[in-house]
Amino acid sequence: MAALVPEVVVMRLPVYTRALVQLTAEGQEVISSQELGQLLRVTPAQIRKDLSYFGRFGRQGRGYNIRRLTVELQHILGIDRSWAMALVGVGHLGEAILNYRGFAPQGFNITAAFDTDPKRTGKKIGGITVQRLEEVRETIAARKIDIGIVAVPAAETQKVIDLLVAAGIKAILNYAPFAAQVPAGVKRRDIDPVLALQSMTFYLKESPK
Amino acid sequence: MAALVPEVVVMRLPVYTRALVQLTAEGQEVISSQELGQLLRVTPAQIRKDLSYFGRFGRQGRGYNIRRLTVELQHILGIDRSWAMALVGVGHLGEAILNYRGFAPQGFNITAAFDTDPKRTGKKIGGITVQRLEEVRETIAARKIDIGIVAVPAAETQKVIDLLVAAGIKAILNYAPFAAQVPAGVKRRDIDPVLALQSMTFYLKESPK
DNA sequence: GTATGTGAACCACTTCACAGCA
DNA sequence: TGCTGTGAAGTGGTTCACATAC
């Protein structure tokens, strides 16, 4: 089934899930696709269609039970468990990622960090001891690490990603400003604030300076 | 013209531009859509079509002069100039953003920072003195700030974005994990590593643990 | 009455394929 | 000959509209 779900749909599910969690926190129990759509600026039809790829979660005439739908979506996404991640590159950016408080509450834990610079290896940052890059392979296997985070300079990105892929990593969160290539079967998502800015200025440039 | 260019196209232009800059650094002078496509894993037809929205930059039988195309794209995107940005929220994340070295080389400069916490206002971080949030409006006007960066907790995001919009900001880079709403005419791009992770685990969950 | 779930219609983006030009 | 630029064809995702169920 999973193979025929459009990737855009998969990318919207976490957005829905986050909103539902928030609604539960506010005490709401039921929601219609209409209401959720207004909240997220998405058409109700799109929400219903998206959900229909995975099952039938609503009650006609009523809407969706928020708690039930949340649990279903978390299971579909695989976020009803925790995931171990390895960070490669502990410069300014990597250090900030290690100290970032937003991952753990969502079940994403950085359990290993690597760098090539001897000035950094051995240091302990955010509770994690920075290891030498050569140890990536065995550490990933030993600690059952599922996801790689890359925060190295652009020039080293491809090499590092190849290393992670060779170590069996199937998902990479890439902070480097470089469109690295991954083989089929490996997912890559880029976090690239500069690209985001550069595509917004297109719309700004005509407005009064 | 700009209005009828699909947004997906606009979002690919910075990727092309970055690759072209890199190619120039490597000494290459001409490239075909075929070759650029291979490099970026994009079809040559897509590159040619994307460029055709803006003009005719190639030479038939030859390809594209890299330097010329780079200049054209930078102009189209509005990245042939510098832009002033204001940061709101100087917690852990905001501080990392202030210290991030990747913006300035691309012409994006954070020239003001704001927070509500009196423990933070007045402090100087990365060369910027943190101001009180109430000063947003006049500072943005006085310093001709074009872009807002939001790094506040989810619960405050909408309020802060409304404030920036009221101050005349037309582009917002949002790091908060919240799908805030902006009026038509204002662009928003979200930097959300958790959403990125949550949409990748969907593909991981079936593979051996 | 109300809101879901879904085939069908629609729309937008991508790819094709070739005319046109260096 | 080689590669661009572009209408036309193809593809995939979104929206419609209604049968269905509560």
Coordinates of C-alpha atoms (C1' of nucleotides) in Angstrom, one line a residue:
Chain A
M1 CA 0.0 0.0 0.0
A2 CA 2.6 2.4 1.1
A3 CA 4.3 2.5 -2.3
L4 CA 1.3 4.1 -4.0
V5 CA 0.7 6.9 -1.5
P6 CA 2.0 10.1 -3.1
E7 CA 4.8 11.6 -1.2
V8 CA 3.1 15.0 -0.8
V9 CA 0.4 13.2 1.1
V10 CA 2.9 11.6 3.5
M11 CA 4.4 15.0 4.0
R12 CA 1.1 16.5 5.1
L13 CA 0.3 13.8 7.6
P14 CA 2.7 15.2 10.3
V15 CA 1.1 18.6 9.9
Y16 CA -2.3 17.1 10.6
T17 CA -1.0 15.1 13.5
R18 CA 0.6 18.1 15.1
A19 CA -2.7 20.0 14.9
L20 CA -4.6 17.1 16.3
V21 CA -2.3 16.8 19.3
Q22 CA -2.7 20.5 19.9
L23 CA -6.5 20.2 19.7
T24 CA -6.5 17.4 22.2
A25 CA -4.4 19.5 24.6
E26 CA -7.1 22.2 24.2
G27 CA -9.7 19.6 25.2
Q28 CA -11.5 19.1 21.9
E29 CA -12.6 15.6 21.1
V30 CA -14.1 15.6 17.6
I31 CA -13.3 17.5 14.5
S32 CA -14.7 17.6 10.9
S33 CA -12.5 17.8 7.9
Q34 CA -14.1 21.2 7.3
E35 CA -12.9 22.6 10.7
L36 CA -9.4 21.1 10.5
G37 CA -9.1 22.4 7.0
Q38 CA -9.9 25.9 8.1
L39 CA -7.3 25.6 10.8
L40 CA -4.6 24.5 8.5
R41 CA -5.6 26.4 5.3
V42 CA -6.2 23.1 3.4
T43 CA -9.4 22.1 1.7
P44 CA -11.6 19.6 3.5
A45 CA -11.6 17.4 0.4
Q46 CA -7.8 17.1 0.6
I47 CA -7.8 16.0 4.2
R48 CA -10.5 13.4 3.5
K49 CA -8.7 12.2 0.4
D50 CA -5.3 12.0 2.1
L51 CA -6.8 10.0 5.0
S52 CA -8.6 7.7 2.6
Y53 CA -5.2 6.3 1.4
F54 CA -4.9 4.7 4.8
G55 CA -8.3 3.7 5.9
R56 CA -11.7 5.1 7.1
F57 CA -11.2 6.9 10.3
G58 CA -14.3 9.2 10.4
R59 CA -17.9 8.8 11.3
Q60 CA -20.4 10.1 8.7
G61 CA -22.4 12.9 10.0
R62 CA -20.0 13.4 13.0
G63 CA -16.4 13.9 11.9
Y64 CA -13.3 12.4 13.3
N65 CA -12.5 11.4 16.9
I66 CA -9.4 13.4 17.5
R67 CA -7.7 11.0 19.8
R68 CA -8.4 8.0 17.7
L69 CA -7.2 9.7 14.5
T70 CA -4.0 10.9 16.2
V71 CA -3.1 7.4 17.3
E72 CA -3.8 6.1 13.8
L73 CA -1.7 8.7 12.1
Q74 CA 1.2 8.3 14.6
H75 CA 1.2 4.6 13.8
I76 CA 1.0 5.2 10.1
L77 CA 3.9 7.6 10.3
G78 CA 5.9 5.4 12.6
I79 CA 6.1 8.1 15.2
D80 CA 4.5 6.0 17.9
R81 CA 8.0 4.8 18.9
S82 CA 11.4 6.5 19.3
W83 CA 14.2 6.7 16.8
A84 CA 17.9 6.9 17.3
M85 CA 19.9 9.4 15.2
A86 CA 23.6 10.0 14.6
L87 CA 25.0 13.5 13.9
V88 CA 27.9 14.0 11.6
G89 CA 29.7 17.3 11.8
V90 CA 30.0 19.1 15.1
G91 CA 30.9 22.7 14.1
H92 CA 28.8 25.7 15.0
L93 CA 25.7 24.2 13.4
G94 CA 26.2 20.7 14.6
E95 CA 26.6 21.9 18.1
A96 CA 23.4 23.8 17.9
I97 CA 21.7 20.7 16.6
L98 CA 23.1 18.7 19.5
N99 CA 21.7 21.2 22.0
Y100 CA 18.3 21.6 20.2
R101 CA 15.5 20.8 22.6
G102 CA 12.9 20.1 19.9
F103 CA 13.8 16.5 18.9
A104 CA 13.6 14.5 22.1
P105 CA 10.0 15.4 23.0
Q106 CA 9.0 13.9 19.6
G107 CA 10.9 10.7 20.1
F108 CA 13.9 11.6 18.1
N109 CA 17.2 11.1 20.0
I110 CA 20.7 11.9 18.9
T111 CA 22.7 9.1 20.4
A112 CA 26.0 9.5 18.7
A113 CA 28.0 12.4 17.1
F114 CA 31.0 12.3 14.8
D115 CA 33.6 14.6 13.4
T116 CA 37.0 14.4 11.7
D117 CA 38.6 17.3 13.6
P118 CA 40.7 16.0 16.5
K119 CA 40.0 19.2 18.3
R120 CA 36.4 18.2 18.5
T121 CA 36.5 14.4 19.0
G122 CA 36.4 13.3 22.6
K123 CA 34.5 16.5 23.6
K124 CA 31.2 16.0 25.3
I125 CA 28.4 18.2 24.0
G126 CA 24.8 18.0 25.1
G127 CA 25.5 14.7 26.8
I128 CA 27.1 13.1 23.7
T129 CA 30.8 12.3 23.3
V130 CA 32.0 13.3 19.8
Q131 CA 33.6 10.3 18.1
R132 CA 36.0 10.0 15.2
L133 CA 34.3 9.7 11.9
E134 CA 35.9 6.3 11.2
E135 CA 33.8 4.8 14.0
V136 CA 30.5 5.7 12.2
R137 CA 29.9 2.3 10.7
E138 CA 30.3 0.1 13.8
T139 CA 28.6 2.6 16.1
I140 CA 25.5 2.8 13.8
A141 CA 25.3 -1.0 13.8
A142 CA 26.0 -1.4 17.5
R143 CA 23.5 1.2 18.7
K144 CA 20.8 0.5 16.1
I145 CA 20.8 4.0 14.7
D146 CA 18.1 4.6 12.2
I147 CA 18.6 8.2 11.0
G148 CA 21.6 10.3 10.0
I149 CA 21.9 14.1 10.5
V150 CA 24.5 15.8 8.3
A151 CA 26.0 19.2 9.3
V152 CA 29.3 19.3 7.5
P153 CA 30.6 21.8 4.9
A154 CA 29.1 21.5 1.4
A155 CA 32.3 20.0 0.0
E156 CA 32.2 17.0 2.3
T157 CA 28.5 16.3 2.2
Q158 CA 28.5 13.7 -0.5
K159 CA 31.3 11.8 1.0
V160 CA 29.7 11.7 4.4
I161 CA 26.3 10.8 3.0
D162 CA 27.9 7.9 1.1
L163 CA 29.5 6.8 4.3
L164 CA 26.2 6.8 6.2
V165 CA 24.4 5.0 3.4
A166 CA 27.2 2.3 3.4
A167 CA 26.6 2.0 7.1
G168 CA 23.0 1.1 6.3
I169 CA 21.2 4.4 7.1
K170 CA 18.0 4.8 5.2
A171 CA 17.0 8.3 6.2
I172 CA 19.1 11.5 6.2
L173 CA 18.4 14.9 7.5
N174 CA 20.8 17.1 5.6
Y175 CA 21.7 20.6 6.8
A176 CA 24.5 21.1 4.4
P177 CA 23.9 23.5 1.5
F178 CA 24.5 20.8 -1.1
A179 CA 22.1 18.7 -3.2
A180 CA 23.6 15.4 -2.4
Q181 CA 22.6 12.2 -4.1
V182 CA 21.3 9.2 -2.4
P183 CA 20.5 5.8 -3.9
A184 CA 16.9 4.6 -4.3
G185 CA 15.5 3.4 -1.0
V186 CA 17.2 6.1 1.0
K187 CA 15.2 9.2 1.9
R188 CA 16.8 12.6 2.2
R189 CA 15.3 15.8 3.4
D190 CA 17.2 19.1 3.3
I191 CA 17.0 21.8 5.8
D192 CA 18.2 24.8 3.9
P193 CA 17.2 28.3 5.1
V194 CA 19.3 30.0 2.5
L195 CA 17.4 28.3 -0.3
A196 CA 14.1 29.3 1.4
L197 CA 15.2 32.9 1.6
Q198 CA 16.4 33.0 -2.0
S199 CA 13.1 31.7 -3.3
M200 CA 11.2 34.4 -1.2
T201 CA 13.2 37.3 -2.5
F202 CA 11.8 36.6 -6.0
Y203 CA 8.5 37.8 -4.7
L204 CA 10.0 40.7 -2.7
K205 CA 12.1 42.3 -5.4
E206 CA 9.3 44.1 -7.1
S207 CA 7.8 45.7 -4.0
P208 CA 9.1 49.1 -2.9
K209 CA 12.5 48.8 -1.4
Chain B
M1 CA 5.1 37.8 -15.8
A2 CA 6.1 36.9 -12.3
A3 CA 2.5 36.0 -11.3
L4 CA 2.2 33.2 -13.8
V5 CA 5.4 31.4 -12.9
P6 CA 4.6 28.3 -10.9
E7 CA 6.0 28.5 -7.4
V8 CA 7.8 25.2 -7.8
V9 CA 9.8 26.7 -10.6
V10 CA 10.8 29.6 -8.4
M11 CA 11.9 27.2 -5.7
R12 CA 14.2 25.4 -8.1
L13 CA 16.0 28.5 -9.4
P14 CA 18.1 28.9 -6.3
V15 CA 19.2 25.3 -6.7
Y16 CA 20.3 25.9 -10.2
T17 CA 22.0 29.1 -9.2
R18 CA 24.0 27.4 -6.5
A19 CA 25.2 24.7 -8.8
L20 CA 26.2 27.2 -11.5
V21 CA 28.2 29.2 -8.9
Q22 CA 30.0 26.0 -7.9
L23 CA 30.7 25.2 -11.6
T24 CA 32.2 28.6 -12.2
A25 CA 34.5 28.1 -9.1
E26 CA 35.6 24.9 -10.8
G27 CA 36.5 26.7 -13.9
Q28 CA 33.7 25.5 -16.2
E29 CA 32.3 28.1 -18.6
V30 CA 29.5 26.4 -20.6
I31 CA 26.9 23.7 -19.6
S32 CA 24.1 22.0 -21.4
S33 CA 20.7 21.3 -19.8
Q34 CA 21.6 17.7 -20.1
E35 CA 24.8 18.0 -18.1
L36 CA 23.2 20.3 -15.4
G37 CA 20.3 17.9 -15.2
Q38 CA 22.6 15.0 -14.5
L39 CA 24.3 16.9 -11.8
L40 CA 21.1 17.9 -10.0
R41 CA 19.1 14.8 -10.8
V42 CA 16.5 16.8 -12.7
T43 CA 15.4 16.2 -16.3
P44 CA 17.0 18.5 -18.9
A45 CA 13.5 19.3 -20.2
Q46 CA 12.6 20.6 -16.8
I47 CA 15.6 22.9 -16.7
R48 CA 14.9 24.3 -20.1
K49 CA 11.2 24.8 -19.4
D50 CA 11.9 26.5 -16.1
L51 CA 14.3 28.9 -17.7
S52 CA 11.9 29.6 -20.6
Y53 CA 9.5 31.3 -18.2
F54 CA 12.1 34.1 -17.9
G55 CA 13.7 34.4 -21.2
R56 CA 16.1 32.7 -23.6
F57 CA 19.5 32.3 -22.1
G58 CA 21.0 29.5 -24.1
R59 CA 22.7 29.1 -27.4
Q60 CA 21.3 26.4 -29.7
G61 CA 23.9 23.7 -30.3
R62 CA 26.1 25.0 -27.5
G63 CA 24.4 25.2 -24.2
Y64 CA 24.4 27.9 -21.6
N65 CA 27.2 30.3 -20.7
I66 CA 27.4 29.6 -17.0
R67 CA 28.5 33.1 -15.9
R68 CA 25.8 34.8 -17.9
L69 CA 23.1 32.4 -16.7
T70 CA 24.2 32.9 -13.1
V71 CA 23.9 36.6 -13.4
E72 CA 20.5 36.4 -15.0
L73 CA 19.2 34.0 -12.4
Q74 CA 20.5 36.1 -9.5
H75 CA 18.8 39.1 -10.9
I76 CA 15.5 37.2 -11.5
L77 CA 15.6 35.9 -7.9
G78 CA 16.6 39.3 -6.5
I79 CA 19.8 37.9 -4.9
D80 CA 22.0 40.3 -6.7
R81 CA 21.7 42.6 -3.8
S82 CA 21.7 42.3 0.0
W83 CA 18.7 42.0 2.3
A84 CA 18.2 43.1 5.8
M85 CA 16.5 40.7 8.2
A86 CA 15.1 40.9 11.8
L87 CA 15.1 38.0 14.2
V88 CA 12.3 37.6 16.7
G89 CA 13.1 35.2 19.6
V90 CA 16.5 34.9 21.0
G91 CA 16.4 31.6 22.9
H92 CA 18.6 28.7 22.2
L93 CA 17.5 28.5 18.6
G94 CA 17.5 32.2 18.0
E95 CA 21.0 32.5 19.4
A96 CA 22.2 29.8 17.0
I97 CA 20.6 31.6 14.1
L98 CA 22.3 34.9 15.1
N99 CA 25.6 33.1 15.1
Y100 CA 25.0 31.2 11.9
R101 CA 27.7 31.9 9.4
G102 CA 25.7 30.9 6.3
F103 CA 23.5 33.9 5.7
A104 CA 26.0 36.8 5.3
P105 CA 28.0 35.3 2.4
Q106 CA 24.7 35.1 0.5
G107 CA 23.8 38.7 1.1
F108 CA 21.3 38.0 4.0
N109 CA 22.1 40.1 7.1
I110 CA 20.4 40.0 10.4
T111 CA 20.4 43.6 11.5
A112 CA 18.1 43.5 14.4
A113 CA 16.9 41.0 17.0
F114 CA 14.0 41.1 19.4
D115 CA 12.7 39.3 22.5
T116 CA 10.2 39.8 25.2
D117 CA 12.3 38.4 28.0
P118 CA 14.1 41.2 30.0
K119 CA 16.9 38.8 30.8
R120 CA 17.7 38.8 27.1
T121 CA 17.0 42.3 25.9
G122 CA 20.0 44.5 26.0
K123 CA 22.4 41.6 25.5
K124 CA 24.7 41.7 22.5
I125 CA 24.9 38.5 20.5
G126 CA 26.7 38.0 17.3
G127 CA 27.2 41.8 17.1
I128 CA 23.5 42.5 17.5
T129 CA 21.9 44.1 20.5
V130 CA 18.7 42.4 21.5
Q131 CA 15.8 44.9 21.6
R132 CA 12.4 44.8 23.3
L133 CA 9.7 43.3 21.1
E134 CA 7.7 46.6 21.3
E135 CA 10.4 48.3 19.2
V136 CA 9.8 46.0 16.2
R137 CA 7.7 48.3 14.2
E138 CA 9.8 51.4 14.3
T139 CA 13.1 49.5 13.9
I140 CA 11.8 47.7 10.9
A141 CA 10.8 50.9 9.3
A142 CA 13.9 52.8 10.3
R143 CA 16.4 50.2 9.2
K144 CA 14.5 49.2 6.0
I145 CA 14.2 45.6 7.1
D146 CA 12.8 43.3 4.4
I147 CA 12.5 39.9 6.0
G148 CA 11.5 38.5 9.4
I149 CA 12.9 35.4 11.0
V150 CA 10.7 33.8 13.7
A151 CA 12.2 31.6 16.4
V152 CA 9.7 31.8 19.2
P153 CA 7.7 29.0 20.9
A154 CA 4.8 27.6 18.9
A155 CA 2.2 29.3 21.1
E156 CA 3.6 32.8 20.3
T157 CA 4.2 32.3 16.7
Q158 CA 1.0 33.7 15.3
K159 CA 1.1 36.7 17.4
V160 CA 4.7 37.5 16.4
I161 CA 4.0 36.9 12.8
D162 CA 0.9 39.2 12.9
L163 CA 3.2 41.8 14.4
L164 CA 5.8 41.5 11.7
V165 CA 3.1 41.7 9.0
A166 CA 1.6 44.8 10.6
A167 CA 5.1 46.3 10.5
G168 CA 5.1 45.8 6.7
I169 CA 7.2 42.6 6.4
K170 CA 6.4 40.6 3.3
A171 CA 8.6 37.5 3.8
I172 CA 9.0 35.4 6.9
L173 CA 11.3 32.5 7.6
N174 CA 9.6 30.6 10.3
Y175 CA 11.5 28.2 12.6
A176 CA 8.6 27.7 15.0
P177 CA 6.8 24.4 14.8
F178 CA 3.5 26.0 14.0
A179 CA 1.6 26.4 10.7
A180 CA 1.0 30.1 11.1
Q181 CA -1.2 32.0 8.8
V182 CA -0.1 35.0 6.7
P183 CA -2.3 37.2 4.5
A184 CA -2.1 37.1 0.7
G185 CA 1.0 39.0 -0.5
V186 CA 3.1 37.8 2.4
K187 CA 5.4 34.8 1.8
R188 CA 6.2 32.3 4.6
R189 CA 8.7 29.4 4.5
D190 CA 9.0 27.0 7.3
I191 CA 12.2 25.4 8.6
D192 CA 10.9 22.4 10.5
P193 CA 13.3 19.5 11.0
V194 CA 10.8 17.6 13.1
L195 CA 8.2 17.5 10.3
A196 CA 11.0 16.4 7.9
L197 CA 11.9 13.6 10.2
Q198 CA 8.3 12.6 10.8
S199 CA 7.7 12.2 7.1
M200 CA 10.8 10.1 6.6
T201 CA 9.9 7.6 9.4
F202 CA 6.9 6.6 7.3
Y203 CA 9.3 5.0 4.9
L204 CA 11.5 3.6 7.6
K205 CA 9.0 1.8 9.7
E206 CA 8.7 -1.2 7.6
S207 CA 12.4 -1.9 7.3
P208 CA 14.0 -4.2 9.8
K209 CA 14.4 -2.4 13.1
Chain C
dG1 C1' -29.7 16.8 8.8
dT2 C1' -24.7 16.3 8.6
dA3 C1' -20.2 15.0 7.3
dT4 C1' -17.5 11.1 5.4
dG5 C1' -15.4 8.4 1.5
dT6 C1' -14.6 8.2 -3.3
dG7 C1' -15.0 7.9 -8.5
dA8 C1' -15.0 11.4 -11.9
dA9 C1' -13.7 15.9 -13.6
dC10 C1' -10.4 19.2 -13.4
dC11 C1' -6.1 21.5 -13.2
dA12 C1' -1.1 22.1 -12.9
dC13 C1' 3.2 20.5 -13.6
dT14 C1' 6.3 17.4 -16.1
dT15 C1' 8.0 15.2 -20.1
dC16 C1' 8.0 14.6 -25.0
dA17 C1' 9.3 15.5 -29.4
dC18 C1' 10.5 18.4 -32.9
dA19 C1' 11.1 23.0 -35.3
dG20 C1' 14.5 26.3 -35.3
dC21 C1' 18.9 28.1 -35.0
dA22 C1' 24.1 28.3 -34.3
Chain D
dT1 C1' 25.2 18.3 -36.2
dG2 C1' 23.9 19.6 -31.5
dC3 C1' 21.2 21.6 -28.2
dT4 C1' 17.8 25.1 -27.1
dG5 C1' 13.0 26.7 -26.7
dT6 C1' 8.3 25.4 -26.8
dG7 C1' 3.6 23.8 -28.2
dA8 C1' 1.4 19.4 -27.4
dA9 C1' 0.8 15.2 -24.8
dG10 C1' 1.0 12.9 -20.7
dT11 C1' 0.9 12.3 -15.7
dG12 C1' -0.3 13.0 -11.1
dG13 C1' -2.4 15.6 -7.6
dT14 C1' -6.5 18.4 -6.2
dT15 C1' -11.2 19.5 -6.1
dC16 C1' -15.9 18.4 -7.0
dA17 C1' -20.1 16.3 -6.1
dC18 C1' -22.8 12.8 -4.5
dA19 C1' -24.0 8.2 -2.7
dT20 C1' -23.6 6.5 1.8
dA21 C1' -23.9 6.1 6.6
dC22 C1' -24.8 7.8 11.1

